[in-house]
Amino acid sequence: MVDSVTETEAPRRAAAGERALRQRLDTFVADWRVSLGNQWDGAKAGLLHEELERINAEAEAQELADIAVPTLELIVFLCSFVETGAIPSAVQRAALGGLVDGLSPTVAATPKPAPRAAKRAPASSVRGQVHYLAAAERVIDALAPTLGAQRFLVRPFETLAPLQLAMAESPPDVLLVDDAFVPQLHGLIETVARARDAQRDPPVCLVLSEAADLARVLYAQRAGADAVVSSRDPVAILARIEEMLEQRRSLGYRVLVVEDDPAQAKFCESVLHHRGITTRVCADAAGVAEAVHAFHPDLVLLDFYLPDANGIEVAQAIRAEPGCAFLPIVFLSGEQDLDRRFDAISMGGDDFLTKPVKPRHLLMTVESRVRRARALNLNAGSARGERRGTLSGRDVFLQELQHLAEAGGEACAALVYLAVDDVEAVRERIGFVTAGTLAQQLASAIAAELPFARPLCAYGEYVFLALAQRDDELALREALEQARSRLAARAWLSADDPLRLGFSLAALRISGPAERAEMLIRRVRQQALGVQTAGGNAVALDLRDPNAASEDPRVRLVRAILRTTADAANSLLSFQPFAPLAGNLSGQYLARMQLKPPRSSQSILIEPAEYLPLARSLGLATQADKRLIRLALRQLHARGEVGELRLFLPVSAESLLDTAFAPWLATELRAQAVPASAIALEFDIADLIELQPGDAAIETLQRVGARFCLRADDDSERAQRWLQHAAFSVVRFERPTVAAGSAWAIAANRFAAVRSLGKIVIASGVNDMADIGELLRNGAHYANGALVCDWLTDFDFDFAGAVL
């Protein structure tokens, strides 16, 4: 009789215990929302943490998985703040609130054993499950909070039996085993092998040992360990776990080899195939875009000098393709100049390999670059439903940017570019290992300080992109400025030895589908580079609405032409000679580029005075400069022997601010086999006064070898710095406009001042024979204008027969 009563009462008592536990869980959720819903209280959080641990223990004892699993995840996340006393950021509090909402009684009220949906919420926020086996006296206390802070769900075990049961039920992603349990490791791994699905990878198995001598390491590896970690530092263990997980994800690499040398391409293919990497070869630049779309490479090996294109241009074209703005690009070249190689990286490449390439270097570069790219994409979720505080994937970010540009809307939306200043100095101070830790801190902090900017994406080393929206321009401006200031005021890495960082922030308003996503990124990056060139730790915000008024058709025409490939169908180059007066050089010409719509006559040519201001307003000034230079170099290349021939090419000072311009020019000169001495880059003094490029930018461009010329129509005090600058050895003056008398008489003092500095003087706009005597008296070295010769389409002026 007693037995029958016991059998009847047991289910009843179990049901009563479950109801009581669920009521305690309801009380916990209510207390959290009242106590911590609006403001963080460390003491109250500690009390709630202890209550949650008791609820979890009882749920485990009663085998209530729908309570045990979500409460355990919240315990792991919460303990990193309770044990250290740290205050969670706004984003972290929101994440904690989301986990608490997952415990809501509306989800758990029905005790049906089916709610696998309750387990889906943790899956989106947890990076992986870690089982940690160590005796109580050997447990690394800070390990679980450290891994929990990085979204690993850690389940500790002190003995073998409960771990085997847990692994049989749900195999982990990572298995951490203390050195004392190595003899039992083989049996644990067999337990996992029997339990896991055939499609699922086995867990990463790490043995934690204080003294990992060779014999101990071999013993652990024979037992089945993937690696042995000889440090008890939680950060080092975390880094090793992430490294092993990345290696697991490194299978299936795809590399596009862009190489016109068949022998070199075959060599790269054979080396990569030996490691199991799939390859495809593209022999010319014309087929790169199609190959990228069809092959979907993880990395591009790109020859620096291709017969039909500049390698820099090919890299920029790849970056412009949808979804390829972040595709790793590694240059291949026989170039030995270290500055040229570093410049290639700064202009858009990720690395540079010098031919002949050693197999080990090739494999190391390809694998490390692809691993890093995949790690950056690891945190990608859906663009609209990503977990707060994490980075979106690159493809997702570009899709969302393009969607936002096409959709438009009444709110003020902007593309934000945020970069750490002086990265080289930061890297030298913190070292390679700590750099990864800093990158993780930056991502979390930026997500916390810019909660209105989603999605957030890593664009490069310590560089991030975000899409920010506010109701109006003023609100967005204030929010961005305040966020940047808060980031700059933070202490990074350590409270004992804090690292201070400067941040440059640029924002560009997204106003419509006129431009592709990649072009918007390029323009906002150029803004940020300008901020850093000016000293950094500041903002540059272009939030004006260009759609406030209808766009001039002429603007649309200029934009369309400058985005097409430069050729005779849309661009016309002409030259005007410099006739020697007191100078002794022949063969010098001023170049002029005119734009024309395709399939039109020359009667509607667009002059530089009209299209250059439009190009600057559209952020296309550098593209216009490159178009002029490329057309000129092609004409010089077609001529063959250059000799004393020199072309003066007017370019914008904005090109000085573009770090990719100098290496692009060096590569273009070499590709066209034109000596740098055959060109002189001419800058407008008013342009230099406005943009104020630094001496470092000028010196970088000087190293290419081209001469500099200054177009001077300003003799103010601000202009003296540029008139006296050593880089500008030639100064060109336009004919002054006067009502009466000699136009050049008023320029006599300017000529004398420039000549006293040892510079060459060129007088332009010479249209009257009476000007020649004045120029000779004032000491001009060269003259050009309609009197000398009109504009020519080739270099066929007879300098020997010219008599002035």
Coordinates of C-alpha atoms in Angstrom, one line a residue, residues 492-727:
W492 CA 41.7 51.0 -24.3
L493 CA 43.2 47.5 -23.5
S494 CA 44.1 48.0 -19.9
A495 CA 43.2 50.2 -16.9
D496 CA 46.8 49.8 -15.6
D497 CA 48.5 51.0 -18.8
P498 CA 45.7 52.6 -20.9
L499 CA 46.0 53.2 -24.6
R500 CA 44.7 56.4 -25.9
L501 CA 43.4 56.5 -29.5
G502 CA 42.5 59.3 -31.9
F503 CA 39.5 58.7 -34.3
S504 CA 38.8 60.4 -37.6
L505 CA 35.1 60.2 -38.7
A506 CA 33.6 61.1 -42.1
A507 CA 30.0 60.8 -43.1
L508 CA 28.4 61.2 -46.5
R509 CA 24.7 61.6 -47.0
I510 CA 22.9 58.8 -48.9
S511 CA 20.4 60.6 -51.0
G512 CA 19.4 58.3 -53.9
P513 CA 20.4 55.6 -56.4
A514 CA 22.6 57.9 -58.5
E515 CA 25.8 56.3 -57.3
R516 CA 26.8 52.7 -56.6
A517 CA 27.7 51.6 -53.1
E518 CA 31.4 51.2 -53.9
M519 CA 31.6 54.7 -55.2
L520 CA 30.0 56.1 -52.0
I521 CA 32.5 54.1 -49.9
R522 CA 35.4 55.5 -52.0
R523 CA 34.1 59.1 -51.5
V524 CA 33.6 58.9 -47.8
R525 CA 37.0 57.2 -47.4
Q526 CA 38.6 60.2 -49.3
Q527 CA 36.9 62.5 -46.8
A528 CA 38.4 60.6 -43.9
L529 CA 41.8 60.6 -45.4
G530 CA 41.6 64.3 -45.7
V531 CA 40.8 64.6 -42.0
Q532 CA 43.8 62.4 -41.1
T533 CA 46.1 64.3 -43.4
A534 CA 45.0 67.5 -41.6
G535 CA 46.0 66.0 -38.2
G536 CA 43.1 63.6 -37.5
N537 CA 40.9 63.1 -34.4
A538 CA 38.1 65.2 -36.0
V539 CA 35.1 64.8 -38.2
A540 CA 34.2 65.7 -41.8
L541 CA 30.5 65.6 -42.4
D542 CA 28.8 66.1 -45.8
L543 CA 25.2 65.7 -44.9
R544 CA 23.7 68.2 -47.3
D545 CA 20.8 67.0 -49.5
P546 CA 21.9 67.2 -53.1
N547 CA 18.3 66.4 -54.2
A548 CA 17.0 69.7 -52.7
A549 CA 17.1 71.1 -56.2
S550 CA 17.0 69.3 -59.5
E551 CA 20.3 68.4 -60.9
D552 CA 21.8 70.2 -63.9
P553 CA 21.8 68.0 -67.0
R554 CA 25.4 69.2 -67.5
V555 CA 26.4 67.7 -64.1
R556 CA 24.9 64.4 -65.1
L557 CA 26.8 64.5 -68.4
V558 CA 30.1 65.2 -66.8
R559 CA 29.6 62.5 -64.2
A560 CA 28.7 59.9 -66.9
I561 CA 31.8 60.8 -69.0
L562 CA 34.3 60.7 -66.1
R563 CA 33.0 57.2 -65.1
T564 CA 33.7 55.7 -68.5
T565 CA 37.0 54.4 -69.8
A566 CA 39.2 57.2 -71.2
D567 CA 39.4 57.0 -75.1
A568 CA 39.0 59.2 -78.2
A569 CA 35.2 58.7 -78.1
N570 CA 34.7 60.8 -75.0
S571 CA 38.0 62.7 -74.4
L572 CA 40.1 65.0 -76.7
L573 CA 43.7 65.9 -75.8
S574 CA 45.5 68.9 -77.3
F575 CA 48.8 70.6 -76.7
Q576 CA 50.2 74.1 -76.8
P577 CA 54.0 74.6 -77.0
F578 CA 56.2 76.7 -74.7
A579 CA 58.4 78.8 -76.9
P580 CA 61.8 79.6 -75.3
L581 CA 62.6 83.2 -74.5
A582 CA 65.4 83.1 -72.0
G583 CA 65.2 79.3 -71.5
N584 CA 67.1 76.7 -73.4
L585 CA 64.7 73.8 -73.6
S586 CA 62.6 72.7 -76.6
G587 CA 59.8 70.2 -76.8
Q588 CA 57.7 71.4 -73.8
Y589 CA 53.9 71.5 -74.1
L590 CA 51.0 72.4 -72.0
A591 CA 48.3 69.7 -72.2
R592 CA 44.5 70.3 -72.2
M593 CA 41.8 67.7 -72.0
Q594 CA 38.3 68.4 -73.3
L595 CA 35.3 66.1 -72.7
K596 CA 32.7 65.2 -75.3
P597 CA 29.6 63.1 -75.1
P598 CA 30.0 59.8 -77.1
R599 CA 28.8 59.9 -80.7
S600 CA 28.8 63.7 -80.7
S601 CA 30.7 66.3 -82.8
Q602 CA 33.5 68.4 -81.4
S603 CA 31.2 71.4 -81.5
I604 CA 29.9 70.7 -78.0
L605 CA 33.2 70.0 -76.3
I606 CA 33.2 70.6 -72.5
E607 CA 36.2 72.8 -71.5
P608 CA 38.3 72.2 -68.3
A609 CA 37.0 75.5 -66.8
E610 CA 33.5 74.0 -66.9
Y611 CA 34.0 70.3 -66.0
L612 CA 36.7 70.6 -63.4
P613 CA 34.5 72.5 -60.8
L614 CA 31.8 70.0 -61.4
A615 CA 34.2 67.1 -61.0
R616 CA 35.3 68.5 -57.7
S617 CA 31.8 68.9 -56.4
L618 CA 31.0 65.3 -57.4
G619 CA 34.2 63.9 -55.8
L620 CA 35.6 62.9 -59.2
A621 CA 38.6 65.3 -59.4
T622 CA 41.1 62.6 -59.0
Q623 CA 39.4 60.5 -61.7
A624 CA 39.6 63.5 -64.1
D625 CA 43.3 63.8 -63.3
K626 CA 44.0 60.2 -64.0
R627 CA 42.1 60.4 -67.2
L628 CA 44.3 63.3 -68.4
I629 CA 47.5 61.6 -67.3
R630 CA 46.6 58.3 -68.9
L631 CA 45.7 59.8 -72.3
A632 CA 48.9 61.8 -72.3
L633 CA 51.1 58.8 -71.4
R634 CA 49.4 56.7 -74.1
Q635 CA 50.3 59.4 -76.6
L636 CA 53.9 59.6 -75.4
H637 CA 54.1 55.8 -75.6
A638 CA 52.8 55.8 -79.1
R639 CA 55.5 58.3 -80.1
G640 CA 58.3 56.0 -79.0
E641 CA 61.5 57.9 -78.2
V642 CA 60.6 60.8 -75.9
G643 CA 63.9 62.6 -75.9
E644 CA 63.5 66.2 -74.4
L645 CA 59.8 66.1 -74.8
R646 CA 57.9 67.2 -71.6
L647 CA 54.2 67.6 -71.0
F648 CA 52.8 70.0 -68.4
L649 CA 49.6 68.3 -67.0
P650 CA 47.2 70.4 -64.9
V651 CA 45.9 68.3 -62.0
S652 CA 43.9 69.0 -58.8
A653 CA 45.5 69.3 -55.3
E654 CA 42.9 66.6 -54.3
S655 CA 45.1 64.1 -56.0
L656 CA 47.8 65.0 -53.5
L657 CA 45.5 63.9 -50.7
D658 CA 44.8 60.6 -52.3
T659 CA 47.4 58.1 -50.9
A660 CA 46.8 55.8 -53.9
F661 CA 47.6 58.5 -56.5
A662 CA 51.4 58.4 -56.3
P663 CA 51.7 54.6 -56.7
W664 CA 49.1 54.7 -59.4
L665 CA 51.2 57.2 -61.3
A666 CA 54.4 55.2 -60.8
T667 CA 52.7 52.1 -62.1
E668 CA 51.2 53.9 -65.1
L669 CA 54.6 55.4 -66.1
R670 CA 56.2 52.0 -65.9
A671 CA 53.4 50.2 -67.8
Q672 CA 53.6 52.8 -70.6
A673 CA 57.4 52.7 -70.6
V674 CA 57.5 56.5 -70.2
P675 CA 60.2 58.2 -68.1
A676 CA 58.9 60.3 -65.2
S677 CA 60.9 63.2 -66.5
A678 CA 58.6 63.5 -69.5
I679 CA 55.8 65.0 -67.4
A680 CA 55.4 67.9 -65.1
L681 CA 52.4 68.0 -62.8
E682 CA 50.9 71.5 -62.5
F683 CA 48.9 72.6 -59.4
D684 CA 46.8 75.7 -59.0
I685 CA 48.1 77.8 -56.1
A686 CA 44.5 78.7 -55.1
D687 CA 43.7 74.9 -54.9
L688 CA 46.7 74.3 -52.7
I689 CA 45.8 77.2 -50.4
E690 CA 42.3 75.8 -50.0
L691 CA 43.2 72.1 -49.4
Q692 CA 46.5 72.6 -47.7
P693 CA 48.2 69.3 -48.5
G694 CA 51.0 68.3 -46.2
D695 CA 54.7 68.1 -47.2
A696 CA 54.6 64.4 -46.7
A697 CA 52.0 64.0 -49.5
I698 CA 54.2 66.2 -51.8
E699 CA 57.3 64.2 -51.0
T700 CA 55.6 61.0 -51.8
L701 CA 54.6 62.2 -55.2
Q702 CA 58.0 63.7 -55.8
R703 CA 59.6 60.2 -55.3
V704 CA 57.8 59.1 -58.5
G705 CA 60.2 61.4 -60.4
A706 CA 57.9 63.9 -62.1
R707 CA 58.6 67.6 -61.9
F708 CA 56.1 70.0 -60.3
C709 CA 54.8 73.3 -61.7
L710 CA 52.8 76.0 -59.9
R711 CA 50.1 77.9 -61.7
A712 CA 50.3 81.3 -59.8
D713 CA 47.6 83.9 -60.0
D714 CA 47.8 84.9 -56.4
D715 CA 50.6 86.9 -54.7
S716 CA 48.9 87.2 -51.3
E717 CA 50.7 86.4 -48.1
R718 CA 49.1 82.9 -48.0
A719 CA 50.5 82.2 -51.5
Q720 CA 54.1 82.9 -50.4
R721 CA 54.5 79.5 -48.8
W722 CA 53.8 77.7 -52.1
L723 CA 55.7 80.2 -54.2
Q724 CA 58.8 79.5 -52.0
H725 CA 58.2 75.8 -51.8
A726 CA 61.3 73.9 -53.1
A727 CA 59.1 71.2 -54.8

